[in-house]
């Protein structure tokens, strides 16, 4: 299924020219439709057809392994080509990989209990083939420094299979472990990519000269503590140990944010959206402490990590990658980007903060945050979907 031959300048259908195109389009459409379905169930009481998969479990899984992994697939299939110089999937092989992802989403949405195993098969095949599609170019040119990123996608595959083992009652504990492992592995990828690119983006994106720093001890400490935090929160969730590790991680990531700060980011939506995503993750760690100390709902830090951290980071990277890899100027993004990023940022505050301070209207605030999520990704589709379907403006392949 892996085609690494150099393609001709045009293959007929631009959306199949490089991985970011179909997977960003699919992820954004799914971000809108899946949350509309979840809104219908949670707010309006729609009947959920899946007997063997509770609606809350479906929502959690699909935000992580449906939406999240689609963005990861699109980003890494594009980035690995840049890193290695080896052409990643395009054309029919890319379409087949995308259809596996789509099939899993469809089966989990409309299928009954008897189709769960088929959904697991489609999703598992998608995950495994994605790992192979990413690993092959890396090993072909022996660029082993990229193995860390690919290994996280492999671990996401294993975590997803663990989830399905739980749903299919092979390992009942697998559902919780698979879901939380998925969230923390996506956060790990955000940490890695932020460490690589965010200082670079800020230095070259702000209007004044600035030199940002990374710290080796901070990298090592945050990696070790995050691994310990992940394991502890699976084995003994929301315990004193988890709170202690989360508190230390919050401090470390605040230090990192201070090292990366430049006042000029606030005039650049493609910069402040990524910075705010990282802020949301740091807040998530602080809220994990509050779960133990103050007894707040564990869903508040979870949504700081996911709605705020993952949501803002992924929509920001999708916008940036789409502009750059369709031949457009990333310094002159569409006016819609500030609106869609702003809506999502406000939505994350509403989803995390207001249910804490105004628990009597919990459902209302969840509903408002859902509306803002849908509006933000609808704006993304309006502004960026035509770019994903059109050839590059400079005539190059990609």
Short mmCIF file of the C-alpha atoms (twelve columns), coordinates in Angstrom:
data_MODEL
# 
_entry.id   MODEL 
# 
loop_
_atom_site.group_PDB 
_atom_site.id 
_atom_site.type_symbol 
_atom_site.label_atom_id 
_atom_site.label_alt_id 
_atom_site.label_comp_id 
_atom_site.label_asym_id 
_atom_site.label_seq_id 
_atom_site.Cartn_x 
_atom_site.Cartn_y 
_atom_site.Cartn_z 
_atom_site.pdbx_PDB_model_num 
ATOM 1   C CA . UNK A 1   0.000   0.000  0.000   1 
ATOM 2   C CA . UNK A 2   2.993   2.299  0.406   1 
ATOM 3   C CA . UNK A 3   3.906   4.182  -2.732  1 
ATOM 4   C CA . UNK A 4   7.096   6.207  -2.401  1 
ATOM 5   C CA . UNK A 5   7.875   6.790  -6.060  1 
ATOM 6   C CA . UNK A 6   8.159   10.441 -6.978  1 
ATOM 7   C CA . UNK A 7   4.818   11.434 -8.539  1 
ATOM 8   C CA . UNK A 8   4.202   13.372 -11.666 1 
ATOM 9   C CA . UNK A 9   3.505   17.084 -11.208 1 
ATOM 10  C CA . UNK A 10  -0.247  16.448 -11.222 1 
ATOM 11  C CA . UNK A 11  -2.247  13.290 -10.417 1 
ATOM 12  C CA . UNK A 12  -5.690  14.569 -11.386 1 
ATOM 13  C CA . UNK A 13  -7.295  14.959 -7.941  1 
ATOM 14  C CA . UNK A 14  -5.478  17.523 -5.810  1 
ATOM 15  C CA . UNK A 15  -6.989  16.342 -2.537  1 
ATOM 16  C CA . UNK A 16  -5.107  13.046 -2.908  1 
ATOM 17  C CA . UNK A 17  -1.729  14.672 -3.571  1 
ATOM 18  C CA . UNK A 18  -0.511  14.639 0.042   1 
ATOM 19  C CA . UNK A 19  -1.733  13.316 3.384   1 
ATOM 20  C CA . UNK A 20  -2.776  16.608 4.971   1 
ATOM 21  C CA . UNK A 21  -5.432  17.204 2.323   1 
ATOM 22  C CA . UNK A 22  -7.935  14.353 2.858   1 
ATOM 23  C CA . UNK A 23  -7.231  13.912 6.551   1 
ATOM 24  C CA . UNK A 24  -7.547  17.585 7.481   1 
ATOM 25  C CA . UNK A 25  -10.759 17.810 5.455   1 
ATOM 26  C CA . UNK A 26  -12.094 14.631 7.046   1 
ATOM 27  C CA . UNK A 27  -11.044 15.690 10.541  1 
ATOM 28  C CA . UNK A 28  -12.745 19.087 10.250  1 
ATOM 29  C CA . UNK A 29  -15.982 17.657 8.843   1 
ATOM 30  C CA . UNK A 30  -15.959 15.010 11.560  1 
ATOM 31  C CA . UNK A 31  -15.271 17.642 14.236  1 
ATOM 32  C CA . UNK A 32  -18.502 19.365 13.225  1 
ATOM 33  C CA . UNK A 33  -20.738 16.349 12.624  1 
ATOM 34  C CA . UNK A 34  -19.646 14.264 15.614  1 
ATOM 35  C CA . UNK A 35  -20.135 17.136 18.065  1 
ATOM 36  C CA . UNK A 36  -23.539 17.909 16.539  1 
ATOM 37  C CA . UNK A 37  -24.493 14.274 17.162  1 
ATOM 38  C CA . UNK A 38  -23.102 14.449 20.698  1 
ATOM 39  C CA . UNK A 39  -25.030 17.689 21.284  1 
ATOM 40  C CA . UNK A 40  -28.205 16.010 20.121  1 
ATOM 41  C CA . UNK A 41  -27.664 13.144 22.542  1 
ATOM 42  C CA . UNK A 42  -26.402 15.133 25.534  1 
ATOM 43  C CA . UNK A 43  -28.545 18.263 25.252  1 
ATOM 44  C CA . UNK A 44  -31.651 17.168 23.343  1 
ATOM 45  C CA . UNK A 45  -31.927 13.520 24.391  1 
ATOM 46  C CA . UNK A 46  -31.583 11.839 21.013  1 
ATOM 47  C CA . UNK A 47  -31.690 8.067  21.154  1 
ATOM 48  C CA . UNK A 48  -28.287 6.423  20.709  1 
ATOM 49  C CA . UNK A 49  -28.383 3.342  18.401  1 
ATOM 50  C CA . UNK A 50  -25.260 1.593  19.715  1 
ATOM 51  C CA . UNK A 51  -26.194 -0.975 22.362  1 
ATOM 52  C CA . UNK A 52  -22.662 -2.188 23.043  1 
ATOM 53  C CA . UNK A 53  -21.030 1.247  23.113  1 
ATOM 54  C CA . UNK A 54  -22.398 3.945  25.459  1 
ATOM 55  C CA . UNK A 55  -22.750 7.373  23.866  1 
ATOM 56  C CA . UNK A 56  -20.279 8.955  26.299  1 
ATOM 57  C CA . UNK A 57  -17.703 6.304  25.421  1 
ATOM 58  C CA . UNK A 58  -18.293 6.845  21.696  1 
ATOM 59  C CA . UNK A 59  -17.831 10.604 22.104  1 
ATOM 60  C CA . UNK A 60  -14.604 10.180 24.062  1 
ATOM 61  C CA . UNK A 61  -13.160 7.624  21.660  1 
ATOM 62  C CA . UNK A 62  -14.050 9.502  18.502  1 
ATOM 63  C CA . UNK A 63  -12.634 12.813 19.684  1 
ATOM 64  C CA . UNK A 64  -9.332  11.042 20.432  1 
ATOM 65  C CA . UNK A 65  -9.004  8.317  17.811  1 
ATOM 66  C CA . UNK A 66  -11.392 9.709  15.201  1 
ATOM 67  C CA . UNK A 67  -10.696 13.436 15.088  1 
ATOM 68  C CA . UNK A 68  -7.319  13.516 16.833  1 
ATOM 69  C CA . UNK A 69  -5.693  10.683 14.929  1 
ATOM 70  C CA . UNK A 70  -6.962  12.026 11.599  1 
ATOM 71  C CA . UNK A 71  -5.153  15.314 12.242  1 
ATOM 72  C CA . UNK A 72  -2.038  13.412 13.329  1 
ATOM 73  C CA . UNK A 73  -2.185  11.282 10.168  1 
ATOM 74  C CA . UNK A 74  -2.499  14.310 7.921   1 
ATOM 75  C CA . UNK A 75  0.247   16.232 9.683   1 
ATOM 76  C CA . UNK A 76  2.782   13.407 9.909   1 
ATOM 77  C CA . UNK A 77  2.248   12.062 6.384   1 
ATOM 78  C CA . UNK A 78  3.159   15.579 5.268   1 
ATOM 79  C CA . UNK A 79  5.940   16.226 7.789   1 
ATOM 80  C CA . UNK A 80  7.691   12.887 7.221   1 
ATOM 81  C CA . UNK A 81  7.992   13.735 3.535   1 
ATOM 82  C CA . UNK A 82  9.692   17.007 4.481   1 
ATOM 83  C CA . UNK A 83  11.941  15.382 7.084   1 
ATOM 84  C CA . UNK A 84  13.106  12.470 4.942   1 
ATOM 85  C CA . UNK A 85  12.766  13.720 1.369   1 
ATOM 86  C CA . UNK A 86  10.834  10.523 0.584   1 
ATOM 87  C CA . UNK A 87  7.384   10.790 -1.002  1 
ATOM 88  C CA . UNK A 88  4.692   9.552  1.380   1 
ATOM 89  C CA . UNK A 89  1.299   8.159  0.377   1 
ATOM 90  C CA . UNK A 90  -0.623  9.863  -2.410  1 
ATOM 91  C CA . UNK A 91  -3.280  8.923  -4.944  1 
ATOM 92  C CA . UNK A 92  -5.076  5.592  -4.548  1 
ATOM 93  C CA . UNK A 93  -3.040  4.310  -1.555  1 
ATOM 94  C CA . UNK A 94  -3.805  7.529  0.316   1 
ATOM 95  C CA . UNK A 95  -7.481  7.215  -0.582  1 
ATOM 96  C CA . UNK A 96  -7.596  3.628  0.708   1 
ATOM 97  C CA . UNK A 97  -6.004  4.649  4.004   1 
ATOM 98  C CA . UNK A 98  -8.508  7.478  4.363   1 
ATOM 99  C CA . UNK A 99  -11.412 5.131  3.579   1 
ATOM 100 C CA . UNK A 100 -10.321 2.805  6.385   1 
ATOM 101 C CA . UNK A 101 -10.473 5.747  8.774   1 
ATOM 102 C CA . UNK A 102 -13.880 6.775  7.390   1 
ATOM 103 C CA . UNK A 103 -15.258 3.216  7.577   1 
ATOM 104 C CA . UNK A 104 -14.353 2.926  11.246  1 
ATOM 105 C CA . UNK A 105 -16.088 6.235  11.993  1 
ATOM 106 C CA . UNK A 106 -19.217 5.151  10.125  1 
ATOM 107 C CA . UNK A 107 -19.423 1.724  11.772  1 
ATOM 108 C CA . UNK A 108 -19.039 3.184  15.248  1 
ATOM 109 C CA . UNK A 109 -21.734 5.771  14.541  1 
ATOM 110 C CA . UNK A 110 -24.472 3.704  12.924  1 
ATOM 111 C CA . UNK A 111 -23.599 0.077  13.612  1 
ATOM 112 C CA . UNK A 112 -25.048 -2.108 16.337  1 
ATOM 113 C CA . UNK A 113 -23.216 -4.380 18.738  1 
ATOM 114 C CA . UNK A 114 -22.518 -6.903 15.987  1 
ATOM 115 C CA . UNK A 115 -20.495 -4.348 14.019  1 
ATOM 116 C CA . UNK A 116 -18.166 -3.332 16.845  1 
ATOM 117 C CA . UNK A 117 -15.672 -6.026 15.896  1 
ATOM 118 C CA . UNK A 118 -15.711 -4.810 12.279  1 
ATOM 119 C CA . UNK A 119 -15.178 -1.247 13.453  1 
ATOM 120 C CA . UNK A 120 -12.240 -2.449 15.534  1 
ATOM 121 C CA . UNK A 121 -10.828 -4.234 12.484  1 
ATOM 122 C CA . UNK A 122 -11.128 -1.167 10.238  1 
ATOM 123 C CA . UNK A 123 -9.717  1.156  12.893  1 
ATOM 124 C CA . UNK A 124 -6.903  -1.234 13.745  1 
ATOM 125 C CA . UNK A 125 -5.936  -1.631 10.090  1 
ATOM 126 C CA . UNK A 126 -5.957  2.131  9.638   1 
ATOM 127 C CA . UNK A 127 -3.706  2.583  12.666  1 
ATOM 128 C CA . UNK A 128 -1.254  -0.147 11.659  1 
ATOM 129 C CA . UNK A 129 -0.998  0.958  8.029   1 
ATOM 130 C CA . UNK A 130 -0.487  4.550  9.146   1 
ATOM 131 C CA . UNK A 131 2.440   3.466  11.324  1 
ATOM 132 C CA . UNK A 132 3.945   1.560  8.382   1 
ATOM 133 C CA . UNK A 133 3.412   4.507  6.032   1 
ATOM 134 C CA . UNK A 134 5.276   6.764  8.463   1 
ATOM 135 C CA . UNK A 135 7.996   4.310  9.430   1 
ATOM 136 C CA . UNK A 136 8.994   3.229  5.911   1 
ATOM 137 C CA . UNK A 137 10.433  6.584  4.756   1 
ATOM 138 C CA . UNK A 138 12.180  7.060  8.117   1 
ATOM 139 C CA . UNK A 139 13.928  3.696  7.912   1 
ATOM 140 C CA . UNK A 140 14.572  4.021  4.181   1 
ATOM 141 C CA . UNK A 141 16.832  7.034  4.727   1 
ATOM 142 C CA . UNK A 142 17.935  5.916  8.222   1 
ATOM 143 C CA . UNK A 143 16.645  9.101  9.831   1 
ATOM 144 C CA . UNK A 144 16.352  7.448  13.205  1 
ATOM 145 C CA . UNK A 145 15.869  10.694 15.130  1 
ATOM 146 C CA . UNK A 146 12.255  10.603 13.909  1 
ATOM 147 C CA . UNK A 147 11.576  7.215  15.499  1 
ATOM 148 C CA . UNK A 148 10.374  8.909  18.689  1 
ATOM 149 C CA . UNK A 149 7.483   10.527 16.833  1 
ATOM 150 C CA . UNK A 150 6.598   7.361  14.914  1 
ATOM 151 C CA . UNK A 151 6.760   5.310  18.119  1 
ATOM 152 C CA . UNK A 152 4.085   7.512  19.675  1 
ATOM 153 C CA . UNK A 153 1.763   6.714  16.767  1 
ATOM 154 C CA . UNK A 154 2.531   3.028  17.345  1 
ATOM 155 C CA . UNK A 155 1.648   3.448  21.023  1 
ATOM 156 C CA . UNK A 156 -1.586  5.188  19.995  1 
ATOM 157 C CA . UNK A 157 -2.348  2.126  17.875  1 
ATOM 158 C CA . UNK A 158 -1.793  -0.176 20.849  1 
ATOM 159 C CA . UNK A 159 -3.879  2.074  23.109  1 
ATOM 160 C CA . UNK A 160 -6.723  2.048  20.569  1 
ATOM 161 C CA . UNK A 161 -6.583  -1.742 20.340  1 
ATOM 162 C CA . UNK A 162 -6.645  -1.848 24.146  1 
ATOM 163 C CA . UNK A 163 -9.809  0.269  24.063  1 
ATOM 164 C CA . UNK A 164 -11.479 -2.147 21.645  1 
ATOM 165 C CA . UNK A 165 -10.398 -5.091 23.788  1 
ATOM 166 C CA . UNK A 166 -12.266 -3.419 26.622  1 
ATOM 167 C CA . UNK A 167 -15.375 -2.667 24.568  1 
ATOM 168 C CA . UNK A 168 -15.469 -6.250 23.289  1 
ATOM 169 C CA . UNK A 169 -15.122 -7.460 26.910  1 
ATOM 170 C CA . UNK A 170 -11.779 -9.150 26.370  1 
ATOM 171 C CA . UNK A 171 -10.125 -6.864 28.942  1 
ATOM 172 C CA . UNK A 172 -12.828 -4.830 30.742  1 
ATOM 173 C CA . UNK A 173 -10.265 -2.360 32.125  1 
ATOM 174 C CA . UNK A 174 -9.133  -1.597 28.590  1 
ATOM 175 C CA . UNK A 175 -11.731 1.097  27.871  1 
ATOM 176 C CA . UNK A 176 -10.552 3.550  30.525  1 
ATOM 177 C CA . UNK A 177 -6.866  2.780  30.001  1 
ATOM 178 C CA . UNK A 178 -7.191  3.048  26.225  1 
ATOM 179 C CA . UNK A 179 -9.001  6.384  26.337  1 
ATOM 180 C CA . UNK A 180 -6.716  8.118  28.830  1 
ATOM 181 C CA . UNK A 181 -3.610  6.692  27.174  1 
ATOM 182 C CA . UNK A 182 -4.864  8.139  23.898  1 
ATOM 183 C CA . UNK A 183 -5.261  11.603 25.413  1 
ATOM 184 C CA . UNK A 184 -1.833  11.536 27.034  1 
ATOM 185 C CA . UNK A 185 -0.094  10.230 23.914  1 
ATOM 186 C CA . UNK A 186 -1.607  13.044 21.850  1 
ATOM 187 C CA . UNK A 187 -0.396  15.489 24.501  1 
ATOM 188 C CA . UNK A 188 3.048   13.880 24.241  1 
ATOM 189 C CA . UNK A 189 3.034   14.548 20.492  1 
ATOM 190 C CA . UNK A 190 1.998   18.148 21.151  1 
ATOM 191 C CA . UNK A 191 4.917   18.516 23.561  1 
ATOM 192 C CA . UNK A 192 7.378   17.101 21.019  1 
ATOM 193 C CA . UNK A 193 6.137   19.190 18.110  1 
ATOM 194 C CA . UNK A 194 5.854   22.351 20.222  1 
ATOM 195 C CA . UNK A 195 9.424   21.857 21.410  1 
ATOM 196 C CA . UNK A 196 10.548  21.519 17.784  1 
ATOM 197 C CA . UNK A 197 8.599   24.242 16.057  1 
ATOM 198 C CA . UNK A 198 6.932   26.752 18.379  1 
ATOM 199 C CA . UNK A 199 10.069  28.772 19.273  1 
ATOM 200 C CA . UNK A 200 11.054  28.691 15.583  1 
ATOM 201 C CA . UNK A 201 7.604   29.887 14.481  1 
ATOM 202 C CA . UNK A 202 7.568   32.682 17.058  1 
ATOM 203 C CA . UNK A 203 11.103  33.909 16.278  1 
ATOM 204 C CA . UNK A 204 10.271  34.201 12.585  1 
ATOM 205 C CA . UNK A 205 6.663   35.255 12.943  1 
ATOM 206 C CA . UNK A 206 6.809   38.268 15.249  1 
ATOM 207 C CA . UNK A 207 7.698   41.707 13.966  1 
ATOM 208 C CA . UNK A 208 10.618  42.350 16.317  1 
ATOM 209 C CA . UNK A 209 13.893  40.396 16.737  1 
ATOM 210 C CA . UNK A 210 13.607  37.782 19.493  1 
ATOM 211 C CA . UNK A 211 15.682  34.783 20.546  1 
ATOM 212 C CA . UNK A 212 13.836  32.022 22.404  1 
ATOM 213 C CA . UNK A 213 15.469  29.202 24.321  1 
ATOM 214 C CA . UNK A 214 14.948  25.533 25.067  1 
ATOM 215 C CA . UNK A 215 16.350  23.826 28.139  1 
ATOM 216 C CA . UNK A 216 17.790  20.299 28.148  1 
ATOM 217 C CA . UNK A 217 17.038  19.778 31.839  1 
ATOM 218 C CA . UNK A 218 13.480  20.999 31.322  1 
ATOM 219 C CA . UNK A 219 13.047  18.599 28.408  1 
ATOM 220 C CA . UNK A 220 14.310  15.644 30.423  1 
ATOM 221 C CA . UNK A 221 12.396  16.445 33.594  1 
ATOM 222 C CA . UNK A 222 9.102   17.067 31.816  1 
ATOM 223 C CA . UNK A 223 9.444   13.835 29.817  1 
ATOM 224 C CA . UNK A 224 10.191  11.705 32.895  1 
ATOM 225 C CA . UNK A 225 7.455   13.277 35.011  1 
ATOM 226 C CA . UNK A 226 4.869   13.061 32.238  1 
ATOM 227 C CA . UNK A 227 5.561   9.353  31.751  1 
ATOM 228 C CA . UNK A 228 5.150   8.829  35.497  1 
ATOM 229 C CA . UNK A 229 1.968   10.941 35.493  1 
ATOM 230 C CA . UNK A 230 0.473   8.935  32.615  1 
ATOM 231 C CA . UNK A 231 1.109   5.595  34.322  1 
ATOM 232 C CA . UNK A 232 -0.065  6.841  37.719  1 
ATOM 233 C CA . UNK A 233 -3.315  8.266  36.341  1 
ATOM 234 C CA . UNK A 234 -4.090  4.930  34.683  1 
ATOM 235 C CA . UNK A 235 -3.242  2.795  37.721  1 
ATOM 236 C CA . UNK A 236 -4.439  5.106  40.515  1 
ATOM 237 C CA . UNK A 237 -6.439  7.939  38.940  1 
ATOM 238 C CA . UNK A 238 -6.808  11.284 40.687  1 
ATOM 239 C CA . UNK A 239 -4.656  10.188 43.634  1 
ATOM 240 C CA . UNK A 240 -2.156  12.186 45.704  1 
ATOM 241 C CA . UNK A 241 0.625   10.850 43.486  1 
ATOM 242 C CA . UNK A 242 -1.179  12.029 40.338  1 
ATOM 243 C CA . UNK A 243 -1.814  15.452 41.875  1 
ATOM 244 C CA . UNK A 244 1.831   15.791 42.931  1 
ATOM 245 C CA . UNK A 245 3.128   14.877 39.490  1 
ATOM 246 C CA . UNK A 246 0.571   17.163 37.826  1 
ATOM 247 C CA . UNK A 247 1.639   20.062 40.035  1 
ATOM 248 C CA . UNK A 248 5.282   19.564 39.112  1 
ATOM 249 C CA . UNK A 249 4.383   19.316 35.419  1 
ATOM 250 C CA . UNK A 250 2.353   22.513 35.622  1 
ATOM 251 C CA . UNK A 251 5.375   24.371 37.003  1 
ATOM 252 C CA . UNK A 252 7.706   22.945 34.342  1 
ATOM 253 C CA . UNK A 253 5.385   23.841 31.477  1 
ATOM 254 C CA . UNK A 254 4.808   27.349 32.831  1 
ATOM 255 C CA . UNK A 255 8.598   27.803 32.832  1 
ATOM 256 C CA . UNK A 256 8.685   26.585 29.243  1 
ATOM 257 C CA . UNK A 257 5.894   28.990 28.301  1 
ATOM 258 C CA . UNK A 258 7.866   31.838 29.869  1 
ATOM 259 C CA . UNK A 259 10.935  30.833 27.843  1 
ATOM 260 C CA . UNK A 260 8.871   30.904 24.650  1 
ATOM 261 C CA . UNK A 261 6.965   34.120 25.266  1 
ATOM 262 C CA . UNK A 262 7.192   37.130 22.970  1 
ATOM 263 C CA . UNK A 263 4.738   40.020 23.167  1 
ATOM 264 C CA . UNK A 264 4.453   40.106 19.379  1 
ATOM 265 C CA . UNK A 265 2.503   36.844 19.188  1 
ATOM 266 C CA . UNK A 266 -0.802  38.549 20.037  1 
ATOM 267 C CA . UNK A 267 -0.981  40.197 16.643  1 
ATOM 268 C CA . UNK A 268 -0.412  36.865 14.877  1 
ATOM 269 C CA . UNK A 269 -3.323  34.393 15.149  1 
ATOM 270 C CA . UNK A 270 -1.252  31.482 13.816  1 
ATOM 271 C CA . UNK A 271 1.133   32.020 16.742  1 
ATOM 272 C CA . UNK A 272 -1.163  32.827 19.648  1 
ATOM 273 C CA . UNK A 273 -3.431  29.876 18.925  1 
ATOM 274 C CA . UNK A 274 -0.530  27.445 19.452  1 
ATOM 275 C CA . UNK A 275 0.670   29.342 22.510  1 
ATOM 276 C CA . UNK A 276 -2.812  29.320 24.059  1 
ATOM 277 C CA . UNK A 277 -3.071  25.590 23.358  1 
ATOM 278 C CA . UNK A 278 0.045   25.054 25.447  1 
ATOM 279 C CA . UNK A 279 -1.356  27.343 28.160  1 
ATOM 280 C CA . UNK A 280 -4.515  25.201 28.229  1 
ATOM 281 C CA . UNK A 281 -2.438  22.071 28.808  1 
ATOM 282 C CA . UNK A 282 -0.607  23.742 31.707  1 
ATOM 283 C CA . UNK A 283 -3.991  24.736 33.157  1 
ATOM 284 C CA . UNK A 284 -5.090  21.119 32.753  1 
ATOM 285 C CA . UNK A 285 -2.235  19.988 34.999  1 
ATOM 286 C CA . UNK A 286 -3.201  22.626 37.579  1 
ATOM 287 C CA . UNK A 287 -6.784  21.375 37.493  1 
ATOM 288 C CA . UNK A 288 -5.595  17.798 38.049  1 
ATOM 289 C CA . UNK A 289 -4.227  19.081 41.354  1 
ATOM 290 C CA . UNK A 290 -7.594  20.714 42.075  1 
ATOM 291 C CA . UNK A 291 -9.364  17.391 41.491  1 
ATOM 292 C CA . UNK A 292 -7.511  15.932 44.477  1 
ATOM 293 C CA . UNK A 293 -7.350  19.034 46.671  1 
ATOM 294 C CA . UNK A 294 -10.741 20.628 45.994  1 
ATOM 295 C CA . UNK A 295 -12.744 17.685 44.695  1 
ATOM 296 C CA . UNK A 296 -13.659 19.285 41.360  1 
ATOM 297 C CA . UNK A 297 -14.904 17.105 38.508  1 
ATOM 298 C CA . UNK A 298 -12.120 15.192 36.717  1 
ATOM 299 C CA . UNK A 299 -13.820 16.116 33.452  1 
ATOM 300 C CA . UNK A 300 -12.662 19.728 33.868  1 
ATOM 301 C CA . UNK A 301 -8.919  18.995 33.509  1 
ATOM 302 C CA . UNK A 302 -9.759  16.415 30.845  1 
ATOM 303 C CA . UNK A 303 -11.454 19.078 28.727  1 
ATOM 304 C CA . UNK A 304 -8.673  21.576 29.412  1 
ATOM 305 C CA . UNK A 305 -6.346  18.995 27.868  1 
ATOM 306 C CA . UNK A 306 -8.658  18.062 24.992  1 
ATOM 307 C CA . UNK A 307 -10.966 20.942 24.053  1 
ATOM 308 C CA . UNK A 308 -8.395  23.584 24.984  1 
ATOM 309 C CA . UNK A 309 -5.044  21.923 24.354  1 
ATOM 310 C CA . UNK A 310 -5.710  19.448 21.565  1 
ATOM 311 C CA . UNK A 311 -8.494  21.471 19.949  1 
ATOM 312 C CA . UNK A 312 -6.542  24.728 19.710  1 
ATOM 313 C CA . UNK A 313 -3.265  23.075 18.728  1 
ATOM 314 C CA . UNK A 314 -4.793  20.938 15.988  1 
ATOM 315 C CA . UNK A 315 -6.903  23.670 14.387  1 
ATOM 316 C CA . UNK A 316 -3.878  25.965 14.494  1 
ATOM 317 C CA . UNK A 317 -1.569  23.424 12.885  1 
ATOM 318 C CA . UNK A 318 -4.174  22.453 10.273  1 
ATOM 319 C CA . UNK A 319 -4.496  26.100 9.250   1 
ATOM 320 C CA . UNK A 320 -0.731  26.656 9.146   1 
ATOM 321 C CA . UNK A 321 0.089   23.449 7.262   1 
ATOM 322 C CA . UNK A 322 -2.723  23.990 4.765   1 
ATOM 323 C CA . UNK A 323 -1.518  27.494 3.951   1 
ATOM 324 C CA . UNK A 324 2.131   26.510 3.680   1 
ATOM 325 C CA . UNK A 325 1.648   23.323 1.694   1 
ATOM 326 C CA . UNK A 326 -0.794  24.791 -0.817  1 
ATOM 327 C CA . UNK A 327 1.713   27.499 -1.752  1 
ATOM 328 C CA . UNK A 328 0.078   30.321 0.193   1 
ATOM 329 C CA . UNK A 329 1.681   32.924 2.442   1 
ATOM 330 C CA . UNK A 330 1.409   31.924 6.102   1 
ATOM 331 C CA . UNK A 331 2.088   35.536 7.064   1 
ATOM 332 C CA . UNK A 332 -1.171  36.566 5.378   1 
ATOM 333 C CA . UNK A 333 -3.795  34.044 6.552   1 
ATOM 334 C CA . UNK A 334 -7.509  34.504 5.818   1 
ATOM 335 C CA . UNK A 335 -9.338  36.874 8.153   1 
ATOM 336 C CA . UNK A 336 -11.434 33.929 9.349   1 
ATOM 337 C CA . UNK A 337 -8.539  32.410 11.293  1 
ATOM 338 C CA . UNK A 338 -8.714  34.919 14.147  1 
ATOM 339 C CA . UNK A 339 -12.451 34.316 14.465  1 
ATOM 340 C CA . UNK A 340 -12.261 30.525 14.442  1 
ATOM 341 C CA . UNK A 341 -9.343  30.471 16.891  1 
ATOM 342 C CA . UNK A 342 -11.104 33.007 19.116  1 
ATOM 343 C CA . UNK A 343 -14.349 31.032 19.142  1 
ATOM 344 C CA . UNK A 344 -12.505 27.877 20.123  1 
ATOM 345 C CA . UNK A 345 -10.493 29.653 22.824  1 
ATOM 346 C CA . UNK A 346 -13.671 31.135 24.324  1 
ATOM 347 C CA . UNK A 347 -15.353 27.745 24.061  1 
ATOM 348 C CA . UNK A 348 -12.543 26.085 25.995  1 
ATOM 349 C CA . UNK A 349 -12.876 28.638 28.821  1 
ATOM 350 C CA . UNK A 350 -16.632 28.108 28.925  1 
ATOM 351 C CA . UNK A 351 -16.283 24.301 28.898  1 
ATOM 352 C CA . UNK A 352 -13.683 24.226 31.674  1 
ATOM 353 C CA . UNK A 353 -14.273 27.241 33.929  1 
ATOM 354 C CA . UNK A 354 -18.008 27.941 33.965  1 
ATOM 355 C CA . UNK A 355 -19.194 24.430 34.962  1 
ATOM 356 C CA . UNK A 356 -16.879 24.772 37.978  1 
ATOM 357 C CA . UNK A 357 -18.088 28.215 39.063  1 
ATOM 358 C CA . UNK A 358 -21.715 27.732 38.031  1 
ATOM 359 C CA . UNK A 359 -22.412 24.024 38.424  1 
ATOM 360 C CA . UNK A 360 -26.171 24.658 38.536  1 
ATOM 361 C CA . UNK A 361 -26.061 25.399 34.800  1 
ATOM 362 C CA . UNK A 362 -23.542 22.689 33.890  1 
ATOM 363 C CA . UNK A 363 -25.520 21.376 30.920  1 
ATOM 364 C CA . UNK A 364 -26.061 24.896 29.570  1 
ATOM 365 C CA . UNK A 365 -22.331 25.669 29.564  1 
ATOM 366 C CA . UNK A 366 -21.514 22.357 27.925  1 
ATOM 367 C CA . UNK A 367 -24.067 23.152 25.225  1 
ATOM 368 C CA . UNK A 368 -22.646 26.643 24.634  1 
ATOM 369 C CA . UNK A 369 -19.134 25.219 24.327  1 
ATOM 370 C CA . UNK A 370 -20.408 22.656 21.821  1 
ATOM 371 C CA . UNK A 371 -21.954 25.408 19.698  1 
ATOM 372 C CA . UNK A 372 -18.692 27.381 19.713  1 
ATOM 373 C CA . UNK A 373 -16.719 24.259 18.727  1 
ATOM 374 C CA . UNK A 374 -19.061 23.639 15.793  1 
ATOM 375 C CA . UNK A 375 -18.871 27.282 14.691  1 
ATOM 376 C CA . UNK A 376 -15.062 27.305 14.874  1 
ATOM 377 C CA . UNK A 377 -14.631 24.204 12.732  1 
ATOM 378 C CA . UNK A 378 -17.379 25.311 10.347  1 
ATOM 379 C CA . UNK A 379 -15.356 28.484 9.792   1 
ATOM 380 C CA . UNK A 380 -12.276 26.349 9.165   1 
ATOM 381 C CA . UNK A 381 -14.170 24.401 6.512   1 
ATOM 382 C CA . UNK A 382 -15.455 27.587 4.900   1 
ATOM 383 C CA . UNK A 383 -11.980 29.133 4.714   1 
ATOM 384 C CA . UNK A 384 -9.761  26.098 4.111   1 
ATOM 385 C CA . UNK A 385 -11.769 23.330 2.429   1 
ATOM 386 C CA . UNK A 386 -11.422 24.939 -1.041  1 
ATOM 387 C CA . UNK A 387 -7.636  25.100 -0.531  1 
ATOM 388 C CA . UNK A 388 -7.536  21.395 0.326   1 
ATOM 389 C CA . UNK A 389 -9.317  20.497 -2.923  1 
ATOM 390 C CA . UNK A 390 -7.414  22.872 -5.202  1 
ATOM 391 C CA . UNK A 391 -3.881  22.349 -6.603  1 
ATOM 392 C CA . UNK A 392 -1.022  24.325 -5.109  1 
ATOM 393 C CA . UNK A 393 -0.936  27.945 -6.205  1 
ATOM 394 C CA . UNK A 394 2.697   27.602 -7.319  1 
ATOM 395 C CA . UNK A 395 2.024   24.611 -9.573  1 
ATOM 396 C CA . UNK A 396 4.155   22.203 -7.540  1 
ATOM 397 C CA . UNK A 397 2.970   18.766 -6.485  1 
ATOM 398 C CA . UNK A 398 1.687   18.416 -2.953  1 
# 
